[in-house]
XYZ file of C-alpha atoms in Angstrom:
389
model
C -72.488 332.918 -97.071
C -72.457 329.856 -99.290
C -73.628 327.708 -96.385
C -76.603 330.032 -95.814
C -77.503 329.921 -99.524
C -77.328 326.137 -99.629
C -79.356 325.976 -96.443
C -82.041 328.198 -97.961
C -82.139 326.067 -101.141
C -82.425 322.904 -99.063
C -85.266 324.434 -97.021
C -87.202 325.456 -100.178
C -86.782 321.977 -101.723
C -87.897 320.315 -98.493
C -90.942 322.596 -98.244
C -91.977 321.983 -101.849
C -91.486 318.230 -101.504
C -93.559 318.151 -98.330
C -96.331 320.178 -100.008
C -96.476 317.724 -102.923
C -96.638 314.723 -100.597
C -99.306 316.313 -98.401
C -101.454 317.449 -101.337
C -101.165 313.974 -102.909
C -102.279 312.357 -99.660
C -105.200 314.797 -99.342
C -106.221 314.105 -102.968
C -106.042 310.336 -102.458
C -108.073 310.589 -99.256
C -110.714 312.716 -100.994
C -110.984 310.328 -103.952
C -111.335 307.348 -101.621
C -114.119 309.087 -99.681
C -116.442 309.680 -102.671
C -118.026 307.608 -105.432
C -117.481 309.308 -108.802
C -120.461 308.656 -111.080
C -119.726 308.414 -114.808
C -123.227 307.524 -116.096
C -126.822 307.218 -114.919
C -129.182 304.577 -116.317
C -132.965 304.834 -115.959
C -135.270 301.830 -116.448
C -138.771 300.859 -115.331
C -139.441 298.499 -112.419
C -142.472 297.090 -110.598
C -141.972 299.778 -107.940
C -141.585 302.611 -110.411
C -138.034 303.279 -111.551
C -134.790 301.330 -111.514
C -131.635 303.436 -111.397
C -128.198 302.166 -112.409
C -125.180 304.220 -111.415
C -121.924 303.482 -113.182
C -119.117 304.608 -110.900
C -115.428 304.977 -111.663
C -113.319 302.304 -110.026
C -110.482 304.394 -108.599
C -108.367 301.250 -108.235
C -108.183 300.954 -112.020
C -106.938 303.209 -114.785
C -109.958 303.755 -117.107
C -107.844 304.091 -120.265
C -105.814 300.951 -119.732
C -106.391 297.265 -120.182
C -106.220 294.770 -117.333
C -108.186 292.523 -115.058
C -109.338 295.300 -112.721
C -112.750 296.585 -113.948
C -112.844 300.262 -114.843
C -116.264 300.792 -113.285
C -118.481 299.547 -110.479
C -122.235 299.209 -110.942
C -124.829 300.033 -108.272
C -128.468 299.336 -109.045
C -131.620 299.884 -106.992
C -135.359 300.482 -107.484
C -137.749 302.979 -105.964
C -141.125 304.626 -106.444
C -139.225 307.631 -107.781
C -135.782 308.144 -109.298
C -134.570 310.107 -106.269
C -135.727 307.337 -103.927
C -133.852 304.751 -105.998
C -130.689 306.888 -105.766
C -131.145 307.135 -101.970
C -131.504 303.359 -101.817
C -128.127 303.107 -103.550
C -126.683 305.568 -101.034
C -127.879 303.340 -98.182
C -125.769 300.512 -99.624
C -122.747 302.657 -100.427
C -120.994 304.344 -97.488
C -119.252 306.900 -99.725
C -120.760 310.194 -100.853
C -122.120 309.855 -104.384
C -120.639 312.567 -106.613
C -123.200 313.084 -109.408
C -121.649 316.220 -110.876
C -119.076 314.089 -112.701
C -121.729 312.112 -114.640
C -121.275 312.493 -118.398
C -124.253 310.525 -119.669
C -127.902 309.723 -118.951
C -129.122 306.531 -120.617
C -132.895 305.908 -120.672
C -134.154 302.399 -121.375
C -136.418 301.808 -124.378
C -139.361 300.509 -122.338
C -139.273 303.507 -120.004
C -139.032 305.985 -122.881
C -141.941 304.332 -124.719
C -144.325 303.774 -121.810
C -143.566 306.458 -119.217
C -141.978 309.115 -121.358
C -138.986 311.281 -120.509
C -140.555 314.488 -119.151
C -140.398 313.478 -115.475
C -136.817 312.257 -115.866
C -135.671 315.494 -117.506
C -137.503 317.648 -114.959
C -135.672 315.916 -112.114
C -132.205 316.178 -113.627
C -132.650 319.796 -114.708
C -133.633 320.833 -111.176
C -131.016 318.678 -109.447
C -128.171 321.043 -108.563
C -125.604 318.236 -108.439
C -126.137 317.284 -112.105
C -123.936 319.080 -114.642
C -125.709 321.048 -117.380
C -123.256 319.548 -119.897
C -124.444 315.976 -119.319
C -125.588 314.190 -122.496
C -128.717 312.089 -122.902
C -129.640 309.117 -125.077
C -132.004 306.124 -125.235
C -131.469 302.428 -125.799
C -132.842 300.032 -128.386
C -133.812 296.418 -127.546
C -131.991 296.473 -124.189
C -132.457 298.141 -120.794
C -130.113 300.941 -119.795
C -128.643 298.757 -117.045
C -127.388 296.200 -119.571
C -125.763 298.914 -121.668
C -123.890 300.341 -118.675
C -122.815 296.896 -117.461
C -121.201 296.050 -120.789
C -117.420 295.972 -120.664
C -115.935 297.409 -123.820
C -112.545 297.205 -125.527
C -110.350 300.313 -125.745
C -112.232 301.978 -122.845
C -112.842 300.259 -119.502
C -115.805 302.552 -118.742
C -118.679 302.091 -121.207
C -120.041 305.650 -120.795
C -116.701 307.087 -121.955
C -116.724 304.697 -124.906
C -120.260 305.807 -125.873
C -119.341 309.501 -125.675
C -116.221 308.903 -127.767
C -118.262 307.094 -130.435
C -120.864 309.890 -130.556
C -118.142 312.525 -130.907
C -116.371 310.573 -133.652
C -119.693 310.047 -135.433
C -120.424 313.784 -135.368
C -117.055 314.571 -136.916
C -117.063 311.870 -139.591
C -120.250 309.915 -140.355
C -122.954 312.448 -139.505
C -125.545 309.889 -138.318
C -125.663 310.916 -134.642
C -125.416 314.125 -132.639
C -124.947 314.939 -128.969
C -128.118 316.113 -127.242
C -128.447 317.835 -123.859
C -131.426 317.780 -121.434
C -132.019 321.543 -121.699
C -132.516 321.305 -125.464
C -134.923 318.369 -125.120
C -136.953 320.115 -122.414
C -137.228 323.220 -124.620
C -138.675 321.044 -127.394
C -141.184 319.499 -124.993
C -142.289 322.781 -123.426
C -142.696 324.607 -126.733
C -144.522 321.614 -128.214
C -143.808 322.747 -131.776
C -141.269 320.085 -132.727
C -140.908 316.454 -131.688
C -137.538 315.839 -130.090
C -134.906 313.302 -131.133
C -132.112 311.560 -129.214
C -129.216 309.315 -130.232
C -129.711 305.652 -129.399
C -127.348 302.869 -128.415
C -127.768 299.101 -128.663
C -125.664 295.929 -128.401
C -124.349 293.593 -131.078
C -125.476 290.563 -129.033
C -127.453 289.775 -125.884
C -124.900 287.304 -124.541
C -124.188 287.614 -120.825
C -120.457 287.568 -121.514
C -120.775 291.277 -122.311
C -120.762 292.180 -118.609
C -117.617 290.185 -117.800
C -113.916 290.801 -118.371
C -113.964 287.790 -120.669
C -115.667 289.978 -123.274
C -112.483 291.992 -123.808
C -110.002 289.135 -123.409
C -110.413 288.243 -127.094
C -109.306 290.363 -130.093
C -112.899 289.949 -131.341
C -115.269 290.717 -128.412
C -118.587 288.861 -128.453
C -120.593 291.933 -127.393
C -120.030 295.478 -128.666
C -121.801 298.780 -128.100
C -123.351 300.050 -131.331
C -124.481 303.603 -131.999
C -126.856 303.325 -134.947
C -128.433 306.767 -135.245
C -131.270 308.892 -133.885
C -134.551 307.976 -132.171
C -137.552 310.277 -132.549
C -140.354 311.040 -130.101
C -144.010 312.020 -130.120
C -144.543 314.477 -127.300
C -142.328 312.972 -124.582
C -142.648 309.313 -125.567
C -140.357 307.313 -127.829
C -142.043 306.772 -131.197
C -139.431 305.074 -133.379
C -135.870 304.713 -134.590
C -134.146 306.004 -137.696
C -131.601 303.872 -139.509
C -128.062 305.135 -139.922
C -128.807 306.503 -143.416
C -132.133 308.036 -142.317
C -130.343 309.678 -139.378
C -127.874 311.343 -141.759
C -130.803 312.786 -143.722
C -132.595 313.886 -140.541
C -129.552 315.652 -139.102
C -129.007 317.330 -142.461
C -132.589 318.633 -142.298
C -132.011 320.102 -138.844
C -128.531 321.468 -139.658
C -126.922 319.336 -136.958
C -124.429 317.792 -139.373
C -120.837 318.904 -138.925
C -119.513 316.455 -141.487
C -121.015 313.396 -143.154
C -120.278 310.647 -145.646
C -122.774 309.833 -148.408
C -122.519 306.552 -150.315
C -124.292 306.489 -153.699
C -124.760 303.793 -156.341
C -123.546 304.371 -159.911
C -124.382 301.484 -162.245
C -122.553 298.451 -160.887
C -120.298 300.543 -158.662
C -120.468 302.900 -155.697
C -118.847 306.162 -154.727
C -118.501 308.071 -151.471
C -118.688 311.826 -151.028
C -117.411 313.370 -147.822
C -119.633 316.362 -146.989
C -117.586 319.204 -145.502
C -120.264 321.904 -145.421
C -124.051 321.604 -145.397
C -126.869 324.098 -144.988
C -130.586 323.330 -145.228
C -133.268 326.014 -145.427
C -136.958 325.267 -144.922
C -139.241 328.032 -146.189
C -143.007 328.061 -145.527
C -145.124 329.270 -148.442
C -148.680 330.559 -147.800
C -151.423 330.504 -150.421
C -155.193 330.900 -149.865
C -154.990 329.909 -146.211
C -152.896 326.827 -146.959
C -149.214 326.226 -146.289
C -146.539 324.342 -148.207
C -142.762 324.146 -147.786
C -139.698 324.598 -149.953
C -136.659 322.698 -148.722
C -133.257 323.571 -150.164
C -130.077 321.816 -149.112
C -126.731 323.164 -150.285
C -123.548 321.172 -149.735
C -119.857 321.180 -150.490
C -117.772 318.037 -150.394
C -114.948 315.958 -151.764
C -114.878 312.651 -153.605
C -113.611 310.119 -151.098
C -113.757 306.845 -153.029
C -115.199 305.587 -156.299
C -115.621 302.284 -158.147
C -117.666 303.907 -160.906
C -116.750 303.589 -164.590
C -117.601 307.244 -165.087
C -115.952 309.688 -162.683
C -116.576 313.169 -164.119
C -117.777 315.517 -161.391
C -121.111 316.715 -162.919
C -122.205 313.088 -163.256
C -121.291 312.234 -159.638
C -122.868 315.433 -158.361
C -126.162 314.736 -160.157
C -126.232 311.133 -158.902
C -125.694 312.264 -155.304
C -128.268 315.038 -155.604
C -130.887 312.611 -156.959
C -130.100 310.101 -154.190
C -130.352 312.677 -151.402
C -133.541 314.160 -152.846
C -135.135 310.708 -152.867
C -133.975 309.974 -149.305
C -135.237 313.330 -148.021
C -138.616 312.787 -149.689
C -138.789 309.326 -148.128
C -138.142 310.663 -144.626
C -140.774 313.380 -145.110
C -143.278 310.745 -146.268
C -142.570 308.612 -143.193
C -143.042 311.606 -140.921
C -146.350 312.504 -142.603
C -147.645 308.930 -142.576
C -147.119 308.819 -138.806
C -148.451 312.388 -138.465
C -145.399 313.169 -136.372
C -143.503 316.323 -137.305
C -140.134 315.259 -135.893
C -138.409 317.036 -138.813
C -139.604 320.438 -137.576
C -141.725 322.050 -140.301
C -144.079 323.703 -137.795
C -141.062 325.109 -135.943
C -140.026 326.922 -139.132
C -143.468 328.543 -139.296
C -143.077 329.625 -135.674
C -139.596 331.086 -136.216
C -140.444 332.931 -139.429
C -143.982 334.136 -138.737
C -145.381 333.818 -135.177
C -148.723 335.265 -136.279
C -149.184 332.606 -138.960
C -148.087 330.001 -136.442
C -151.045 330.773 -134.170
C -153.395 330.144 -137.065
C -151.727 327.015 -138.449
C -150.918 325.400 -135.110
C -154.619 324.948 -134.325
C -155.143 322.658 -137.336
C -151.626 321.253 -137.761
C -152.650 317.654 -136.983
C -155.155 317.774 -139.837
C -152.873 319.658 -142.207
C -149.530 317.945 -141.767
C -150.167 314.525 -143.392
C -151.070 316.271 -146.664
C -148.786 319.309 -146.594
C -146.914 319.662 -149.937
C -143.115 319.728 -149.587
C -140.785 320.563 -152.481
C -137.173 319.392 -152.132
C -134.092 320.737 -153.912
C -130.497 319.550 -153.441
C -127.388 321.344 -154.667
C -124.013 319.625 -154.267
C -120.639 320.981 -155.298
C -117.753 318.498 -155.267
C -114.746 320.769 -154.828
C -111.998 318.188 -154.469
C -111.504 314.691 -155.846
C -108.420 313.799 -153.796
C -104.933 313.013 -155.083
C -105.622 309.291 -155.625
C -108.677 309.968 -157.792
C -106.582 312.241 -160.037
C -104.473 309.297 -161.233
C -105.313 308.772 -164.970
C-alpha cells in the first residue's frame, strides 16, 4: 500500500515538473519569436514620417544594470506611419507586438508643422495598440533621440519616462499622464486646446545613446520632464515651465498633489498641497461673459527658512503668489488668443445654449474677457520638525 502511495506521489511530482519545464520552453520560444515594443517615436522625414520602435531586448533584464542594452531600436521612414512600420517589419523577421507599447513620443518638429490629428487617428483605429498607451511630445530633440537615450536606473528609456511622469503626478504636480482618446476628444469638440507632457534632454551629446552614458555615477545625458506643452487646434503652440505647468494643472483639476515654493522676505517656504479644487464659473451680463475662478486647497508646511512662521502669514503669502501666477497664465493665454486653459469648455458644460451664442465670437471675445481669481489655502499641518520652538 505504501509502495502504491509513494508511486502515486512520484508520478504527480514528475507530471508537475514536466509541465513546468514544457510551459517554460513554450514561453521562451514565444518570447523569442516576437519583438515586444515598449515605445513608438514619430518624427518627420523627407518621405513623410520616420518611425522609431523601441523594443525590449529579451536577452537583458530591463531593471538591472549591465553591459547588455535593455532595448533595441528599429527606425525607418515612409510616406505614412503604417508604411514606415511595415518597412521595419521587412528588416525584422519577428512579429512586431505593438500591444505592449506603453508610450507614444511625437517629435517637436512633427507636432508643430504637421500636427497630431493624423497620428492619433491611426493609433486609435489600430486594433493592436492598447487604449492605455500614454502620449507626449519632445522639446528641442526628435523623438528618435529621446528613445535612443540610455538612462540610469532603468535600461529602457520609455519605462524611465513613465516612472518620472507617475512620480511627478504624485509629488510635484507639474505633469500629468495623457491618453490619445482624451486628446482626440479635445480636438473633435474643438472647445478646448489640448495639452501634453513634454520630455527633453539635459545635453545633446552623442554619448547619451551609448552604454558609456550610464557607466559614470553622473551621466552626461539625462531625460528631463519639465512640464506641459499646449496646442492650438492640433499643432504644438508652446511650452509651459515647471511652475506654469503646476498652475495649469491646478486650473484643470489634474493635480493629485503638488509642491508650491513661495518667497517670504529673504527666505522661502514650501507647502505640500494635498487637496485642490478649482471652479470656473461663467458670468453673463448684457450679452457679455466674464469668469470667476476660485481655487480651494489644503496642505501642509513642508519646509521654511522664513523668520515669521505663523500659519495665517504663510497662507496669505501663498495665496497672493498663486493668484499672481494664475493671473499671469491667463494673460499669456489671452495674449496668444489660445484658450488652452478651457474657459469656453466651462461655458459649454454649464450652459450649452449660451455656448452656441458665445462660440461664434469667441476669437474676438477671449483676449479681452475679464477673469476674477480667488485663492483659498488652509495649511492644516506644519509637520513635527516645524513645531520645534
